[in-house]
């Protein structure tokens, strides 16, 4: 048997829906019982012609007690796979046959602390799943309180509004609903299996496409960054990049600039080569100078082209003249 307080998830949404319906039924029964106690029983007693008794079936002038009426309506509903029990630990007259079972005792104990709570349990009866839903049956009608306080066989004489007197236990066969839900679930699971396979294939394709495009974008970004910071002909740092490198080196040394060396290199008679041999020869000369500068500087040095035939070398680890 599984039980829970109101608000805690039950086995399925179908069971939860059935529990809410059962609670509504129990509350409607309480409203009906209250109306019967307030509006019918006082008139019966005042008439003097009728008697309120649990044995009304054998009494031509008898009408049922409110609790008796609830139980008899419950018996009429049993054929519809629903049953309502009204049970109490109090020794009510004529209630000897209505003993509380474990679920009802658990509900009774819980209602002492939280009378507005609901208790549910899913049980197996004759191979069928039965949902039990219990709510507290409290004293709510003044006429009922007066009757119980004045009744000679009442277990108490100090009843008041809100006192817990019994447990309303609704039993409902939910096997048809759960079986139908499970059949739908397995059908959906099967369909989801096929869809999941297709979805997995689509996701793999998308992931590969995204990875490919991400790699392409990364390469394109790297190329754009390189073009923005390097000279397109020689591949050396351009004016903006080498200037920033010098500023960063000075800042990193606290503005002192100690240990730094900057060399400015200008090619003589470059214009004559460009004009006499052509721009292709001039470009080849610039590339050759760039390659030679890179071959002689240290791993921490930076080589750049300021433009035209002007080059610059930045050394950041020079401590003495001999280091340059």
CSV table of C-alpha atoms in Angstrom, one decimal, residues 8-254:
chain,number,residue,atom,x,y,z
A,8,UNK,CA,2.8,14.8,-2.9
A,9,UNK,CA,2.9,13.2,-6.3
A,10,UNK,CA,1.0,9.9,-6.7
A,11,UNK,CA,1.7,7.2,-9.1
A,12,UNK,CA,0.2,8.8,-12.2
A,13,UNK,CA,-1.8,11.8,-13.3
A,14,UNK,CA,-4.8,9.5,-13.7
A,15,UNK,CA,-4.6,8.5,-10.1
A,16,UNK,CA,-4.2,12.1,-9.0
A,17,UNK,CA,-7.2,13.1,-11.1
A,18,UNK,CA,-9.2,10.2,-9.5
A,19,UNK,CA,-8.1,11.3,-6.0
A,20,UNK,CA,-9.4,14.8,-6.6
A,21,UNK,CA,-12.7,13.5,-7.9
A,22,UNK,CA,-13.0,11.2,-4.8
A,23,UNK,CA,-12.3,14.1,-2.5
A,24,UNK,CA,-14.9,16.2,-4.3
A,25,UNK,CA,-17.4,13.3,-3.9
A,26,UNK,CA,-16.6,13.1,-0.1
A,27,UNK,CA,-17.0,16.8,0.3
A,28,UNK,CA,-20.3,16.8,-1.5
A,29,UNK,CA,-21.4,14.0,0.8
A,30,UNK,CA,-20.5,16.1,3.7
A,31,UNK,CA,-22.6,19.0,2.3
A,32,UNK,CA,-25.5,16.7,1.8
A,33,UNK,CA,-25.2,15.3,5.3
A,34,UNK,CA,-25.0,18.7,6.8
A,35,UNK,CA,-28.1,19.8,5.0
A,36,UNK,CA,-29.9,16.7,6.1
A,37,UNK,CA,-28.8,17.3,9.7
A,38,UNK,CA,-29.8,21.0,9.7
A,39,UNK,CA,-32.9,21.0,7.6
A,40,UNK,CA,-34.5,17.6,7.7
A,41,UNK,CA,-33.8,16.0,11.1
A,42,UNK,CA,-35.1,19.0,13.2
A,43,UNK,CA,-38.4,18.9,11.3
A,44,UNK,CA,-38.7,15.2,11.8
A,45,UNK,CA,-38.1,15.6,15.5
A,46,UNK,CA,-40.5,18.5,15.8
A,47,UNK,CA,-43.3,16.6,14.0
A,48,UNK,CA,-43.5,14.0,16.7
A,49,UNK,CA,-44.8,11.6,14.1
A,50,UNK,CA,-41.4,10.2,12.9
A,51,UNK,CA,-38.4,8.7,14.7
A,52,UNK,CA,-34.7,9.2,13.7
A,53,UNK,CA,-33.2,5.7,14.0
A,54,UNK,CA,-30.5,3.5,12.4
A,55,UNK,CA,-33.1,0.8,12.1
A,56,UNK,CA,-35.5,2.8,10.0
A,57,UNK,CA,-36.0,0.0,7.5
A,58,UNK,CA,-37.9,-2.0,10.0
A,59,UNK,CA,-39.8,1.0,11.4
A,60,UNK,CA,-42.7,2.4,9.4
A,61,UNK,CA,-42.3,5.8,11.1
A,62,UNK,CA,-38.5,5.8,11.1
A,63,UNK,CA,-36.1,8.0,9.1
A,64,UNK,CA,-32.3,7.3,8.9
A,65,UNK,CA,-29.7,9.0,11.0
A,66,UNK,CA,-27.3,11.2,9.0
A,67,UNK,CA,-24.5,8.7,9.2
A,68,UNK,CA,-26.8,5.9,8.3
A,69,UNK,CA,-28.0,7.8,5.3
A,70,UNK,CA,-24.4,8.2,4.1
A,71,UNK,CA,-23.7,4.5,4.4
A,72,UNK,CA,-26.8,3.5,2.6
A,73,UNK,CA,-26.1,5.9,-0.3
A,74,UNK,CA,-22.6,4.3,-0.3
A,75,UNK,CA,-24.1,0.8,-0.7
A,76,UNK,CA,-26.1,2.1,-3.7
A,77,UNK,CA,-22.9,3.4,-5.3
A,78,UNK,CA,-20.9,0.2,-4.8
A,79,UNK,CA,-22.3,-1.2,-8.1
A,80,UNK,CA,-20.5,1.7,-9.8
A,81,UNK,CA,-17.1,0.7,-8.4
A,82,UNK,CA,-17.3,3.4,-5.7
A,83,UNK,CA,-17.7,2.9,-2.0
A,84,UNK,CA,-17.8,5.4,0.9
A,85,UNK,CA,-17.0,4.4,4.5
A,86,UNK,CA,-17.6,6.5,7.5
A,87,UNK,CA,-15.5,5.2,10.4
A,88,UNK,CA,-14.4,6.5,13.7
A,89,UNK,CA,-12.4,5.3,16.8
A,90,UNK,CA,-15.2,6.7,19.0
A,91,UNK,CA,-17.6,4.1,20.3
A,92,UNK,CA,-20.7,5.4,18.5
A,93,UNK,CA,-23.9,3.5,19.1
A,94,UNK,CA,-24.6,0.9,16.5
A,95,UNK,CA,-21.1,1.3,15.0
A,96,UNK,CA,-19.6,-1.9,16.4
A,97,UNK,CA,-19.2,-3.5,13.0
A,98,UNK,CA,-17.4,-0.5,11.5
A,99,UNK,CA,-13.8,-1.0,12.7
A,100,UNK,CA,-11.0,1.1,11.3
A,101,UNK,CA,-8.3,-0.6,9.2
A,102,UNK,CA,-4.7,0.4,9.0
A,103,UNK,CA,-5.2,3.1,6.3
A,104,UNK,CA,-8.1,4.7,8.2
A,105,UNK,CA,-6.1,4.7,11.5
A,106,UNK,CA,-3.2,6.4,9.7
A,107,UNK,CA,-5.6,9.0,8.2
A,108,UNK,CA,-7.1,9.6,11.6
A,109,UNK,CA,-3.7,10.2,13.2
A,110,UNK,CA,-2.8,12.6,10.3
A,111,UNK,CA,-6.0,14.5,10.7
A,112,UNK,CA,-5.3,15.3,14.3
A,113,UNK,CA,-2.4,17.5,13.1
A,114,UNK,CA,-3.8,18.6,9.7
A,115,UNK,CA,-7.6,18.2,9.5
A,116,UNK,CA,-7.7,19.8,6.1
A,117,UNK,CA,-5.3,17.4,4.6
A,118,UNK,CA,-6.1,14.4,2.3
A,119,UNK,CA,-4.7,10.9,2.5
A,120,UNK,CA,-4.6,8.5,-0.5
A,121,UNK,CA,-3.5,4.9,-1.0
A,122,UNK,CA,-3.4,2.7,-4.0
A,123,UNK,CA,-4.3,-0.9,-3.1
A,124,UNK,CA,-4.9,-4.2,-4.9
A,125,UNK,CA,-8.3,-5.9,-4.4
A,126,UNK,CA,-9.3,-8.9,-6.4
A,127,UNK,CA,-6.6,-8.2,-8.9
A,128,UNK,CA,-7.9,-4.6,-9.4
A,129,UNK,CA,-6.2,-1.4,-8.4
A,130,UNK,CA,-8.4,0.5,-6.0
A,131,UNK,CA,-7.7,4.1,-5.0
A,132,UNK,CA,-8.6,5.1,-1.4
A,133,UNK,CA,-9.1,8.8,-0.6
A,134,UNK,CA,-9.7,9.9,3.0
A,135,UNK,CA,-10.7,13.3,4.4
A,136,UNK,CA,-11.6,14.4,7.9
A,137,UNK,CA,-15.2,14.4,9.0
A,138,UNK,CA,-15.6,17.3,11.4
A,139,UNK,CA,-18.5,18.7,13.4
A,140,UNK,CA,-19.9,21.4,11.2
A,141,UNK,CA,-23.6,21.7,12.0
A,142,UNK,CA,-24.8,23.2,15.3
A,143,UNK,CA,-27.9,21.0,15.2
A,144,UNK,CA,-25.7,17.9,14.9
A,145,UNK,CA,-23.5,19.1,17.8
A,146,UNK,CA,-26.6,19.7,20.0
A,147,UNK,CA,-28.0,16.3,19.2
A,148,UNK,CA,-24.7,14.5,20.0
A,149,UNK,CA,-24.2,16.4,23.3
A,150,UNK,CA,-27.7,15.6,24.4
A,151,UNK,CA,-27.7,12.0,23.2
A,152,UNK,CA,-27.4,9.5,26.1
A,153,UNK,CA,-25.2,7.1,24.2
A,154,UNK,CA,-22.9,9.8,22.7
A,155,UNK,CA,-19.2,9.1,23.4
A,156,UNK,CA,-18.7,12.8,24.4
A,157,UNK,CA,-20.7,15.6,25.9
A,158,UNK,CA,-18.5,18.5,24.9
A,159,UNK,CA,-18.7,18.5,21.1
A,160,UNK,CA,-18.0,21.8,19.3
A,161,UNK,CA,-17.6,23.1,15.8
A,162,UNK,CA,-14.5,21.7,14.1
A,163,UNK,CA,-14.1,18.6,16.3
A,164,UNK,CA,-13.0,15.6,14.4
A,165,UNK,CA,-15.5,12.8,14.7
A,166,UNK,CA,-14.8,10.4,11.9
A,167,UNK,CA,-12.9,9.6,8.6
A,168,UNK,CA,-14.7,9.7,5.3
A,169,UNK,CA,-13.0,7.0,3.1
A,170,UNK,CA,-13.8,6.8,-0.6
A,171,UNK,CA,-12.8,3.7,-2.4
A,172,UNK,CA,-12.7,3.8,-6.2
A,173,UNK,CA,-11.8,1.2,-8.7
A,174,UNK,CA,-9.3,2.9,-11.0
A,175,UNK,CA,-8.1,-0.2,-12.9
A,176,UNK,CA,-9.9,0.7,-16.2
A,177,UNK,CA,-8.4,4.2,-16.2
A,178,UNK,CA,-4.9,3.0,-15.3
A,179,UNK,CA,-5.0,0.2,-17.8
A,180,UNK,CA,-6.1,2.6,-20.6
A,181,UNK,CA,-3.4,5.1,-19.6
A,182,UNK,CA,-0.7,2.4,-19.5
A,183,UNK,CA,-1.7,1.2,-23.0
A,184,UNK,CA,-1.5,4.8,-24.3
A,185,UNK,CA,1.8,5.2,-22.6
A,186,UNK,CA,3.4,2.1,-24.2
A,187,UNK,CA,2.1,3.2,-27.6
A,188,UNK,CA,3.6,6.6,-27.1
A,189,UNK,CA,6.9,5.1,-25.9
A,190,UNK,CA,7.0,3.0,-29.0
A,191,UNK,CA,6.4,6.0,-31.2
A,192,UNK,CA,8.9,8.0,-29.2
A,193,UNK,CA,11.5,5.3,-29.8
A,194,UNK,CA,11.2,5.7,-33.6
A,195,UNK,CA,11.1,9.5,-33.2
A,196,UNK,CA,14.1,9.4,-30.9
A,197,UNK,CA,16.1,7.5,-33.5
A,198,UNK,CA,15.2,10.0,-36.2
A,199,UNK,CA,15.9,12.9,-33.8
A,200,UNK,CA,19.3,11.5,-32.9
A,201,UNK,CA,20.3,11.3,-36.5
A,202,UNK,CA,19.1,14.8,-37.1
A,203,UNK,CA,20.9,16.1,-34.0
A,204,UNK,CA,24.2,14.3,-35.1
A,205,UNK,CA,23.9,16.0,-38.5
A,206,UNK,CA,23.2,19.4,-37.0
A,207,UNK,CA,26.1,18.9,-34.5
A,208,UNK,CA,28.5,18.1,-37.3
A,209,UNK,CA,27.3,21.0,-39.3
A,210,UNK,CA,27.6,23.3,-36.4
A,211,UNK,CA,31.1,22.1,-35.6
A,212,UNK,CA,32.1,22.5,-39.2
A,213,UNK,CA,30.7,26.0,-39.4
A,214,UNK,CA,32.2,26.9,-36.0
A,215,UNK,CA,35.6,25.7,-37.2
A,216,UNK,CA,35.2,27.7,-40.4
A,217,UNK,CA,34.2,30.8,-38.4
A,218,UNK,CA,37.1,30.3,-36.0
A,219,UNK,CA,39.5,30.1,-38.9
A,220,UNK,CA,37.9,33.2,-40.5
A,221,UNK,CA,38.1,35.1,-37.3
A,222,UNK,CA,41.7,34.2,-36.9
A,223,UNK,CA,42.5,35.3,-40.4
A,224,UNK,CA,40.7,38.6,-39.9
A,225,UNK,CA,42.7,39.1,-36.6
A,226,UNK,CA,45.9,38.3,-38.4
A,227,UNK,CA,45.2,40.7,-41.2
A,228,UNK,CA,44.3,43.5,-38.8
A,229,UNK,CA,47.6,43.2,-36.9
A,230,UNK,CA,50.1,42.1,-39.6
A,231,UNK,CA,51.6,43.6,-42.7
A,232,UNK,CA,50.0,41.9,-45.8
A,233,UNK,CA,53.3,41.8,-47.8
A,234,UNK,CA,55.9,40.7,-45.2
A,235,UNK,CA,53.7,39.1,-42.5
A,236,UNK,CA,55.4,41.2,-39.9
A,237,UNK,CA,53.6,43.2,-37.3
A,238,UNK,CA,52.0,46.3,-38.8
A,239,UNK,CA,52.4,49.9,-37.5
A,240,UNK,CA,49.4,49.7,-35.1
A,241,UNK,CA,50.4,46.3,-33.7
A,242,UNK,CA,54.1,47.1,-33.1
A,243,UNK,CA,53.2,50.5,-31.5
A,244,UNK,CA,50.8,48.7,-29.1
A,245,UNK,CA,53.5,46.1,-28.3
A,246,UNK,CA,55.9,48.9,-27.3
A,247,UNK,CA,53.3,50.6,-25.1
A,248,UNK,CA,52.4,47.3,-23.4
A,249,UNK,CA,56.1,46.6,-22.8
A,250,UNK,CA,56.6,50.0,-21.2
A,251,UNK,CA,53.4,49.7,-19.0
A,252,UNK,CA,54.4,46.2,-17.9
A,253,UNK,CA,57.7,47.6,-16.5
A,254,UNK,CA,55.9,50.3,-14.5
